[in-house]
Tab-separated table of N, CA and C in Angstrom:
chain	number	residue	atom	x	y	z
U	1	MET	N	81.861	108.998	86.041
U	1	MET	CA	80.980	109.223	87.179
U	1	MET	C	80.126	107.985	87.381
U	2	SER	N	79.647	107.806	88.560
U	2	SER	CA	78.851	106.644	88.909
U	2	SER	C	77.486	106.689	88.257
U	3	THR	N	76.826	105.542	88.330
U	3	THR	CA	75.449	105.482	87.853
U	3	THR	C	74.508	105.529	89.041
U	4	ASN	N	74.884	106.250	90.067
U	4	ASN	CA	74.102	106.295	91.294
U	4	ASN	C	73.060	107.400	91.295
U	5	GLY	N	72.582	107.793	90.122
U	5	GLY	CA	71.531	108.793	90.062
U	5	GLY	C	72.042	110.207	89.939
U	6	LEU	N	73.329	110.406	90.010
U	6	LEU	CA	73.864	111.749	89.863
U	6	LEU	C	73.857	112.109	88.389
U	7	SER	N	73.345	113.278	88.075
U	7	SER	CA	73.352	113.720	86.684
U	7	SER	C	74.567	114.598	86.460
U	8	GLY	N	75.727	114.005	86.533
U	8	GLY	CA	76.977	114.750	86.442
U	8	GLY	C	77.591	114.847	87.821
U	9	ALA	N	78.844	115.208	87.859
U	9	ALA	CA	79.533	115.315	89.134
U	9	ALA	C	78.913	116.425	89.972
U	10	LEU	N	78.836	116.202	91.261
U	10	LEU	CA	78.253	117.198	92.158
U	10	LEU	C	78.940	118.544	92.021
U	11	HIS	N	80.253	118.527	91.902
U	11	HIS	CA	80.990	119.793	91.821
U	11	HIS	C	80.794	120.504	90.486
U	12	GLU	N	80.227	119.824	89.502
U	12	GLU	CA	79.982	120.440	88.200
U	12	GLU	C	78.558	120.973	88.062
U	13	MET	N	77.697	120.680	89.023
U	13	MET	CA	76.299	121.108	88.948
U	13	MET	C	76.156	122.585	89.273
U	14	SER	N	75.200	123.200	88.611
U	14	SER	CA	74.858	124.572	88.989
U	14	SER	C	74.122	124.516	90.323
U	15	TYR	N	74.041	125.643	90.992
U	15	TYR	CA	73.332	125.656	92.271
U	15	TYR	C	71.863	125.312	92.084
U	16	GLU	N	71.281	125.700	90.921
U	16	GLU	CA	69.873	125.382	90.672
U	16	GLU	C	69.672	123.872	90.535
U	17	GLU	N	70.557	123.228	89.758
U	17	GLU	CA	70.472	121.775	89.580
U	17	GLU	C	70.625	121.060	90.914
U	18	PHE	N	71.626	121.477	91.687
U	18	PHE	CA	71.878	120.837	92.968
U	18	PHE	C	70.665	120.965	93.884
U	19	ALA	N	70.134	122.164	94.014
U	19	ALA	CA	68.989	122.394	94.898
U	19	ALA	C	67.762	121.621	94.434
U	20	LYS	N	67.552	121.550	93.140
U	20	LYS	CA	66.354	120.900	92.606
U	20	LYS	C	66.450	119.378	92.621
U	21	HIS	N	67.620	118.835	92.268
U	21	HIS	CA	67.724	117.394	92.058
U	21	HIS	C	68.457	116.632	93.155
U	22	GLN	N	69.371	117.260	93.868
U	22	GLN	CA	70.170	116.530	94.845
U	22	GLN	C	69.680	116.677	96.277
U	23	ILE	N	69.353	117.880	96.688
U	23	ILE	CA	68.928	118.097	98.074
U	23	ILE	C	67.771	117.179	98.469
U	24	PRO	N	66.731	117.009	97.654
U	24	PRO	CA	65.631	116.127	98.061
U	24	PRO	C	66.061	114.683	98.307
U	25	ARG	N	67.132	114.257	97.673
U	25	ARG	CA	67.596	112.883	97.849
U	25	ARG	C	68.171	112.656	99.247
U	26	TYR	N	68.611	113.711	99.912
U	26	TYR	CA	69.223	113.577	101.225
U	26	TYR	C	68.205	113.681	102.356
U	27	HIS	N	66.980	113.958	102.020
U	27	HIS	CA	65.908	114.052	103.003
U	27	HIS	C	64.943	112.902	102.765
U	28	GLY	N	63.939	112.846	103.555
U	28	GLY	CA	62.949	111.799	103.351
U	28	GLY	C	63.280	110.575	104.170
U	29	PRO	N	62.707	109.461	103.784
U	29	PRO	CA	62.847	108.260	104.613
U	29	PRO	C	64.286	107.761	104.690
U	30	MET	N	64.632	107.303	105.880
U	30	MET	CA	65.938	106.700	106.116
U	30	MET	C	65.709	105.228	106.431
U	31	VAL	N	66.676	104.405	106.078
U	31	VAL	CA	66.644	103.000	106.461
U	31	VAL	C	67.838	102.731	107.363
U	32	LYS	N	67.709	101.690	108.147
U	32	LYS	CA	68.763	101.322	109.089
U	32	LYS	C	69.434	100.047	108.586
U	33	ILE	N	70.744	100.086	108.497
U	33	ILE	CA	71.534	98.920	108.103
U	33	ILE	C	72.472	98.598	109.255
U	34	GLU	N	72.429	97.346	109.715
U	34	GLU	CA	73.317	96.902	110.788
U	34	GLU	C	74.328	95.921	110.221
U	35	ILE	N	75.592	96.166	110.537
U	35	ILE	CA	76.662	95.232	110.206
U	35	ILE	C	77.465	95.059	111.481
U	36	GLY	N	77.401	93.880	112.052
U	36	GLY	CA	78.036	93.670	113.349
U	36	GLY	C	77.369	94.557	114.376
U	37	VAL	N	78.160	95.289	115.149
U	37	VAL	CA	77.607	96.169	116.181
U	37	VAL	C	77.366	97.588	115.676
U	38	THR	N	77.726	97.846	114.421
U	38	THR	CA	77.597	99.192	113.867
U	38	THR	C	76.264	99.358	113.151
U	39	VAL	N	75.611	100.485	113.418
U	39	VAL	CA	74.323	100.806	112.793
U	39	VAL	C	74.514	102.039	111.916
U	40	TYR	N	74.041	101.932	110.682
U	40	TYR	CA	74.114	103.038	109.724
U	40	TYR	C	72.699	103.478	109.379
U	41	HIS	N	72.481	104.775	109.299
U	41	HIS	CA	71.207	105.332	108.842
U	41	HIS	C	71.481	105.967	107.488
U	42	VAL	N	70.776	105.472	106.470
U	42	VAL	CA	71.074	105.835	105.086
U	42	VAL	C	69.797	106.289	104.397
U	43	SER	N	69.926	107.238	103.494
U	43	SER	CA	68.790	107.684	102.691
U	43	SER	C	68.241	106.510	101.889
U	44	LYS	N	66.987	106.193	102.110
U	44	LYS	CA	66.355	105.104	101.371
U	44	LYS	C	66.331	105.411	99.880
U	45	ILE	N	66.056	106.664	99.536
U	45	ILE	CA	65.993	107.048	98.125
U	45	ILE	C	67.324	106.773	97.440
U	46	ILE	N	68.401	107.239	98.023
U	46	ILE	CA	69.722	107.065	97.415
U	46	ILE	C	70.089	105.589	97.352
U	47	LEU	N	69.858	104.858	98.428
U	47	LEU	CA	70.217	103.447	98.484
U	47	LEU	C	69.433	102.631	97.461
U	48	CYS	N	68.133	102.848	97.395
U	48	CYS	CA	67.282	102.043	96.512
U	48	CYS	C	67.384	102.456	95.044
U	49	GLU	N	67.701	103.715	94.762
U	49	GLU	CA	67.923	104.140	93.369
U	49	GLU	C	69.145	103.462	92.780
U	50	THR	N	70.116	103.182	93.610
U	50	THR	CA	71.403	102.688	93.148
U	50	THR	C	71.510	101.174	93.185
U	51	SER	N	70.882	100.545	94.153
U	51	SER	CA	71.053	99.110	94.376
U	51	SER	C	69.759	98.340	94.138
U	52	ARG	N	69.812	97.424	93.176
U	52	ARG	CA	68.654	96.550	92.933
U	52	ARG	C	68.373	95.682	94.162
U	53	TYR	N	69.424	95.252	94.830
U	53	TYR	CA	69.310	94.420	96.027
U	53	TYR	C	68.505	95.141	97.111
U	54	PHE	N	68.917	96.367	97.434
U	54	PHE	CA	68.218	97.122	98.470
U	54	PHE	C	66.839	97.582	98.010
U	55	ALA	N	66.672	97.879	96.734
U	55	ALA	CA	65.354	98.272	96.227
U	55	ALA	C	64.356	97.139	96.442
U	56	ARG	N	64.751	95.922	96.115
U	56	ARG	CA	63.850	94.775	96.330
U	56	ARG	C	63.604	94.542	97.819
U	57	MET	N	64.656	94.706	98.613
U	57	MET	CA	64.551	94.465	100.047
U	57	MET	C	63.598	95.451	100.719
U	58	PHE	N	63.781	96.735	100.444
U	58	PHE	CA	63.020	97.755	101.160
U	58	PHE	C	61.709	98.140	100.492
U	59	ASP	N	61.570	97.893	99.204
U	59	ASP	CA	60.325	98.225	98.514
U	59	ASP	C	59.466	96.995	98.248
U	60	GLY	N	59.987	95.822	98.570
U	60	GLY	CA	59.258	94.580	98.345
U	60	GLY	C	58.487	94.151	99.581
U	61	ASN	N	57.969	92.951	99.521
U	61	ASN	CA	57.172	92.406	100.625
U	61	ASN	C	58.033	91.569	101.563
U	62	PHE	N	59.121	92.132	101.999
U	62	PHE	CA	60.010	91.446	102.919
U	62	PHE	C	59.910	92.113	104.285
U	63	LYS	N	60.325	91.397	105.328
U	63	LYS	CA	60.268	91.965	106.679
U	63	LYS	C	61.115	93.226	106.781
U	64	GLU	N	62.213	93.282	106.019
U	64	GLU	CA	63.060	94.477	106.026
U	64	GLU	C	62.302	95.690	105.494
U	65	GLY	N	61.423	95.453	104.514
U	65	GLY	CA	60.619	96.534	103.958
U	65	GLY	C	59.635	97.084	104.973
U	66	GLU	N	59.054	96.191	105.757
U	66	GLU	CA	58.118	96.630	106.796
U	66	GLU	C	58.845	97.390	107.900
U	67	ALA	N	60.000	96.876	108.299
U	67	ALA	CA	60.755	97.484	109.400
U	67	ALA	C	61.652	98.634	108.937
U	68	GLN	N	61.895	98.715	107.613
U	68	GLN	CA	62.837	99.692	107.063
U	68	GLN	C	64.190	99.560	107.755
U	69	SER	N	64.555	98.304	107.993
U	69	SER	CA	65.783	97.975	108.695
U	69	SER	C	66.288	96.628	108.193
U	70	ALA	N	67.606	96.486	108.101
U	70	ALA	CA	68.184	95.222	107.657
U	70	ALA	C	69.472	94.943	108.411
U	71	VAL	N	69.748	93.672	108.590
U	71	VAL	CA	71.002	93.230	109.180
U	71	VAL	C	71.781	92.525	108.079
U	72	LEU	N	72.988	92.996	107.812
U	72	LEU	CA	73.861	92.340	106.844
U	72	LEU	C	74.909	91.552	107.607
U	73	GLU	N	74.975	90.275	107.330
U	73	GLU	CA	75.986	89.434	107.957
U	73	GLU	C	77.317	89.663	107.255
U	74	LYS	N	78.374	89.695	108.034
U	74	LYS	CA	79.700	89.871	107.449
U	74	LYS	C	80.061	88.636	106.623
U	75	VAL	N	80.639	88.871	105.469
U	75	VAL	CA	81.132	87.812	104.591
U	75	VAL	C	82.551	88.206	104.211
U	76	GLU	N	83.509	87.378	104.582
U	76	GLU	CA	84.909	87.728	104.350
U	76	GLU	C	85.168	88.049	102.880
U	77	GLY	N	85.800	89.180	102.652
U	77	GLY	CA	86.149	89.597	101.304
U	77	GLY	C	85.016	90.221	100.513
U	78	VAL	N	83.833	90.371	101.154
U	78	VAL	CA	82.684	90.949	100.447
U	78	VAL	C	81.960	91.962	101.335
U	79	VAL	N	81.344	91.492	102.404
U	79	VAL	CA	80.526	92.353	103.264
U	79	VAL	C	81.289	92.640	104.555
U	80	SER	N	81.576	93.914	104.769
U	80	SER	CA	82.258	94.348	105.988
U	80	SER	C	81.864	95.794	106.241
U	81	ASN	N	82.231	96.295	107.388
U	81	ASN	CA	82.001	97.716	107.658
U	81	ASN	C	82.772	98.568	106.658
U	82	ARG	N	83.979	98.150	106.331
U	82	ARG	CA	84.787	98.897	105.368
U	82	ARG	C	84.104	98.949	104.005
U	83	SER	N	83.610	97.821	103.504
U	83	SER	CA	82.973	97.837	102.180
U	83	SER	C	81.682	98.647	102.210
U	84	PHE	N	80.951	98.616	103.332
U	84	PHE	CA	79.726	99.412	103.411
U	84	PHE	C	80.049	100.904	103.490
U	85	GLU	N	81.086	101.258	104.218
U	85	GLU	CA	81.470	102.669	104.312
U	85	GLU	C	81.997	103.193	102.976
U	86	LEU	N	82.678	102.354	102.208
U	86	LEU	CA	83.060	102.739	100.847
U	86	LEU	C	81.813	102.920	99.986
U	87	LEU	N	80.825	102.051	100.186
U	87	LEU	CA	79.558	102.194	99.463
U	87	LEU	C	78.902	103.529	99.794
U	88	LEU	N	78.913	103.914	101.060
U	88	LEU	CA	78.323	105.198	101.445
U	88	LEU	C	79.032	106.356	100.755
U	89	GLN	N	80.360	106.294	100.687
U	89	GLN	CA	81.093	107.333	99.943
U	89	GLN	C	80.620	107.366	98.494
U	90	TRP	N	80.520	106.202	97.889
U	90	TRP	CA	80.105	106.104	96.486
U	90	TRP	C	78.701	106.676	96.300
U	91	LEU	N	77.793	106.312	97.194
U	91	LEU	CA	76.406	106.766	97.070
U	91	LEU	C	76.271	108.268	97.250
U	92	TYR	N	76.926	108.797	98.261
U	92	TYR	CA	76.735	110.202	98.608
U	92	TYR	C	77.664	111.149	97.851
U	93	LEU	N	78.848	110.676	97.467
U	93	LEU	CA	79.824	111.560	96.830
U	93	LEU	C	80.132	111.204	95.378
U	94	GLY	N	79.775	109.977	94.979
U	94	GLY	CA	80.082	109.543	93.623
U	94	GLY	C	81.544	109.180	93.423
U	95	ARG	N	82.275	108.992	94.516
U	95	ARG	CA	83.690	108.619	94.452
U	95	ARG	C	84.052	107.878	95.732
U	96	ILE	N	85.209	107.246	95.711
U	96	ILE	CA	85.685	106.538	96.893
U	96	ILE	C	87.120	106.959	97.194
U	97	THR	N	87.419	107.061	98.475
U	97	THR	CA	88.754	107.399	98.950
U	97	THR	C	89.090	106.433	100.071
U	98	VAL	N	90.220	105.762	99.941
U	98	VAL	CA	90.581	104.744	100.923
U	98	VAL	C	91.333	105.329	102.101
U	99	GLY	N	92.176	106.292	101.887
U	99	GLY	CA	92.924	106.878	102.989
U	99	GLY	C	94.373	106.447	102.974
U	100	GLU	N	94.984	106.488	104.125
U	100	GLU	CA	96.425	106.242	104.251
U	100	GLU	C	96.737	104.811	104.662
U	101	GLU	N	96.035	103.857	104.125
U	101	GLU	CA	96.320	102.454	104.420
U	101	GLU	C	97.502	101.990	103.577
U	102	PRO	N	98.170	100.922	103.995
U	102	PRO	CA	99.242	100.368	103.159
U	102	PRO	C	98.681	99.967	101.784
U	103	PRO	N	99.524	99.963	100.756
U	103	PRO	CA	99.050	99.649	99.403
U	103	PRO	C	98.274	98.338	99.297
U	104	SER	N	98.750	97.297	99.969
U	104	SER	CA	98.043	96.010	99.880
U	104	SER	C	96.639	96.110	100.466
U	105	GLU	N	96.469	96.892	101.528
U	105	GLU	CA	95.143	97.085	102.123
U	105	GLU	C	94.242	97.918	101.221
U	106	GLN	N	94.823	98.911	100.534
U	106	GLN	CA	94.035	99.716	99.602
U	106	GLN	C	93.496	98.849	98.471
U	107	ILE	N	94.355	97.986	97.934
U	107	ILE	CA	93.922	97.101	96.848
U	107	ILE	C	92.883	96.113	97.357
U	108	SER	N	93.096	95.554	98.542
U	108	SER	CA	92.100	94.645	99.134
U	108	SER	C	90.763	95.343	99.328
U	109	ALA	N	90.802	96.594	99.773
U	109	ALA	CA	89.563	97.355	99.975
U	109	ALA	C	88.823	97.550	98.660
U	110	MET	N	89.556	97.838	97.588
U	110	MET	CA	88.923	98.038	96.277
U	110	MET	C	88.293	96.749	95.761
U	111	ILE	N	89.003	95.627	95.933
U	111	ILE	CA	88.463	94.334	95.495
U	111	ILE	C	87.215	94.002	96.298
U	112	GLU	N	87.285	94.181	97.609
U	112	GLU	CA	86.135	93.912	98.473
U	112	GLU	C	84.948	94.798	98.097
U	113	PHE	N	85.201	96.081	97.860
U	113	PHE	CA	84.132	96.997	97.471
U	113	PHE	C	83.506	96.579	96.144
U	114	ALA	N	84.328	96.196	95.172
U	114	ALA	CA	83.801	95.762	93.870
U	114	ALA	C	82.933	94.515	94.026
U	115	ARG	N	83.352	93.578	94.859
U	115	ARG	CA	82.544	92.369	95.108
U	115	ARG	C	81.220	92.729	95.781
U	116	PHE	N	81.292	93.618	96.762
U	116	PHE	CA	80.093	94.047	97.486
U	116	PHE	C	79.119	94.748	96.540
U	117	ALA	N	79.639	95.650	95.712
U	117	ALA	CA	78.798	96.358	94.739
U	117	ALA	C	78.144	95.368	93.783
U	118	ASP	N	78.883	94.351	93.362
U	118	ASP	CA	78.321	93.325	92.483
U	118	ASP	C	77.197	92.577	93.189
U	119	MET	N	77.410	92.214	94.445
U	119	MET	CA	76.378	91.530	95.225
U	119	MET	C	75.109	92.373	95.317
U	120	LEU	N	75.282	93.692	95.436
U	120	LEU	CA	74.148	94.601	95.606
U	120	LEU	C	73.506	95.021	94.287
U	121	GLY	N	74.070	94.573	93.168
U	121	GLY	CA	73.525	94.949	91.870
U	121	GLY	C	73.776	96.402	91.526
U	122	ILE	N	74.930	96.908	91.920
U	122	ILE	CA	75.300	98.301	91.643
U	122	ILE	C	76.261	98.312	90.463
U	123	ASP	N	75.910	99.065	89.445
U	123	ASP	CA	76.739	99.169	88.249
U	123	ASP	C	77.599	100.424	88.294
U	124	GLY	N	78.725	100.372	87.598
U	124	GLY	CA	79.522	101.571	87.385
U	124	GLY	C	80.678	101.800	88.333
U	125	VAL	N	80.918	100.905	89.283
U	125	VAL	CA	82.024	101.134	90.219
U	125	VAL	C	83.363	100.651	89.668
U	126	GLU	N	83.317	99.775	88.676
U	126	GLU	CA	84.540	99.138	88.197
U	126	GLU	C	85.601	100.119	87.711
U	127	PRO	N	85.264	101.105	86.869
U	127	PRO	CA	86.331	101.999	86.390
U	127	PRO	C	87.091	102.692	87.522
U	128	GLN	N	86.382	103.142	88.529
U	128	GLN	CA	87.043	103.850	89.619
U	128	GLN	C	87.873	102.906	90.482
U	129	THR	N	87.362	101.702	90.740
U	129	THR	CA	88.127	100.758	91.560
U	129	THR	C	89.374	100.290	90.814
U	130	VAL	N	89.236	100.003	89.527
U	130	VAL	CA	90.388	99.570	88.732
U	130	VAL	C	91.429	100.683	88.654
U	131	GLU	N	90.990	101.905	88.433
U	131	GLU	CA	91.925	103.035	88.357
U	131	GLU	C	92.651	103.234	89.687
U	132	HIS	N	91.929	103.087	90.795
U	132	HIS	CA	92.575	103.240	92.102
U	132	HIS	C	93.630	102.148	92.305
U	133	MET	N	93.297	100.906	91.937
U	133	MET	CA	94.269	99.818	92.082
U	133	MET	C	95.482	100.053	91.185
U	134	ARG	N	95.249	100.468	89.941
U	134	ARG	CA	96.343	100.736	89.006
U	134	ARG	C	97.263	101.825	89.559
U	135	ALA	N	96.666	102.912	90.029
U	135	ALA	CA	97.453	104.021	90.568
U	135	ALA	C	98.240	103.588	91.804
U	136	THR	N	97.639	102.764	92.640
U	136	THR	CA	98.316	102.276	93.846
U	136	THR	C	99.508	101.406	93.477
U	137	ILE	N	99.314	100.517	92.507
U	137	ILE	CA	100.411	99.641	92.075
U	137	ILE	C	101.541	100.464	91.466
U	138	LEU	N	101.195	101.384	90.577
U	138	LEU	CA	102.230	102.202	89.928
U	138	LEU	C	102.981	103.078	90.927
U	139	ALA	N	102.277	103.622	91.894
U	139	ALA	CA	102.914	104.496	92.884
U	139	ALA	C	103.833	103.727	93.826
U	140	ASN	N	103.635	102.425	93.910
U	140	ASN	CA	104.412	101.626	94.856
U	140	ASN	C	105.297	100.593	94.183
U	141	SER	N	105.484	100.710	92.881
U	141	SER	CA	106.370	99.815	92.139
U	141	SER	C	107.761	100.423	92.084
U	142	PRO	N	108.771	99.568	92.074
U	142	PRO	CA	110.123	100.106	91.925
U	142	PRO	C	110.276	100.744	90.540
U	143	SER	N	111.107	101.744	90.453
U	143	SER	CA	111.311	102.408	89.161
U	143	SER	C	112.025	101.454	88.209
U	144	PRO	N	111.779	101.582	86.897
U	144	PRO	CA	112.415	100.688	85.925
U	144	PRO	C	113.946	100.766	85.967
U	145	THR	N	114.483	101.908	86.327
U	145	THR	CA	115.945	102.041	86.380
U	145	THR	C	116.547	101.270	87.546
U	146	MET	N	115.722	100.910	88.500
U	146	MET	CA	116.209	100.164	89.652
U	146	MET	C	116.717	98.785	89.223
U	147	TRP	N	116.144	98.216	88.176
U	147	TRP	CA	116.492	96.871	87.737
U	147	TRP	C	117.587	96.889	86.660
U	148	ALA	N	117.940	98.048	86.192
U	148	ALA	CA	118.931	98.129	85.106
U	148	ALA	C	120.335	97.880	85.605
């Protein structure tokens, strides 16, 4: 499980734990993140608990902290709408799902997400990204008998 503040998988929590510890995280202040023309509204609590980068940005003495808004410039292979949307899955669900993209795109998405998480100072994404890449490669490799 991620180190994004979840005390165990959401689906494993009792209703009391979920109501007491998780629901408050989805309310409260929101911050605005812009990437290109897309604007995302994200729980400040969840974002700042997980990311040292965003915690310093929004809780520090920066203009983003005053405005509770930030613009992220796209950086090829690191910062994109795709990597941010994977981050949102990670933050809110504790897991990532790429979808029905071709295998090479799935692996590229995982690498990009891992780089983005590293940039943001987010720990714990590596096992899930590596496992997804491994599973993608194995599912799309020719069978050993094919070469015999």
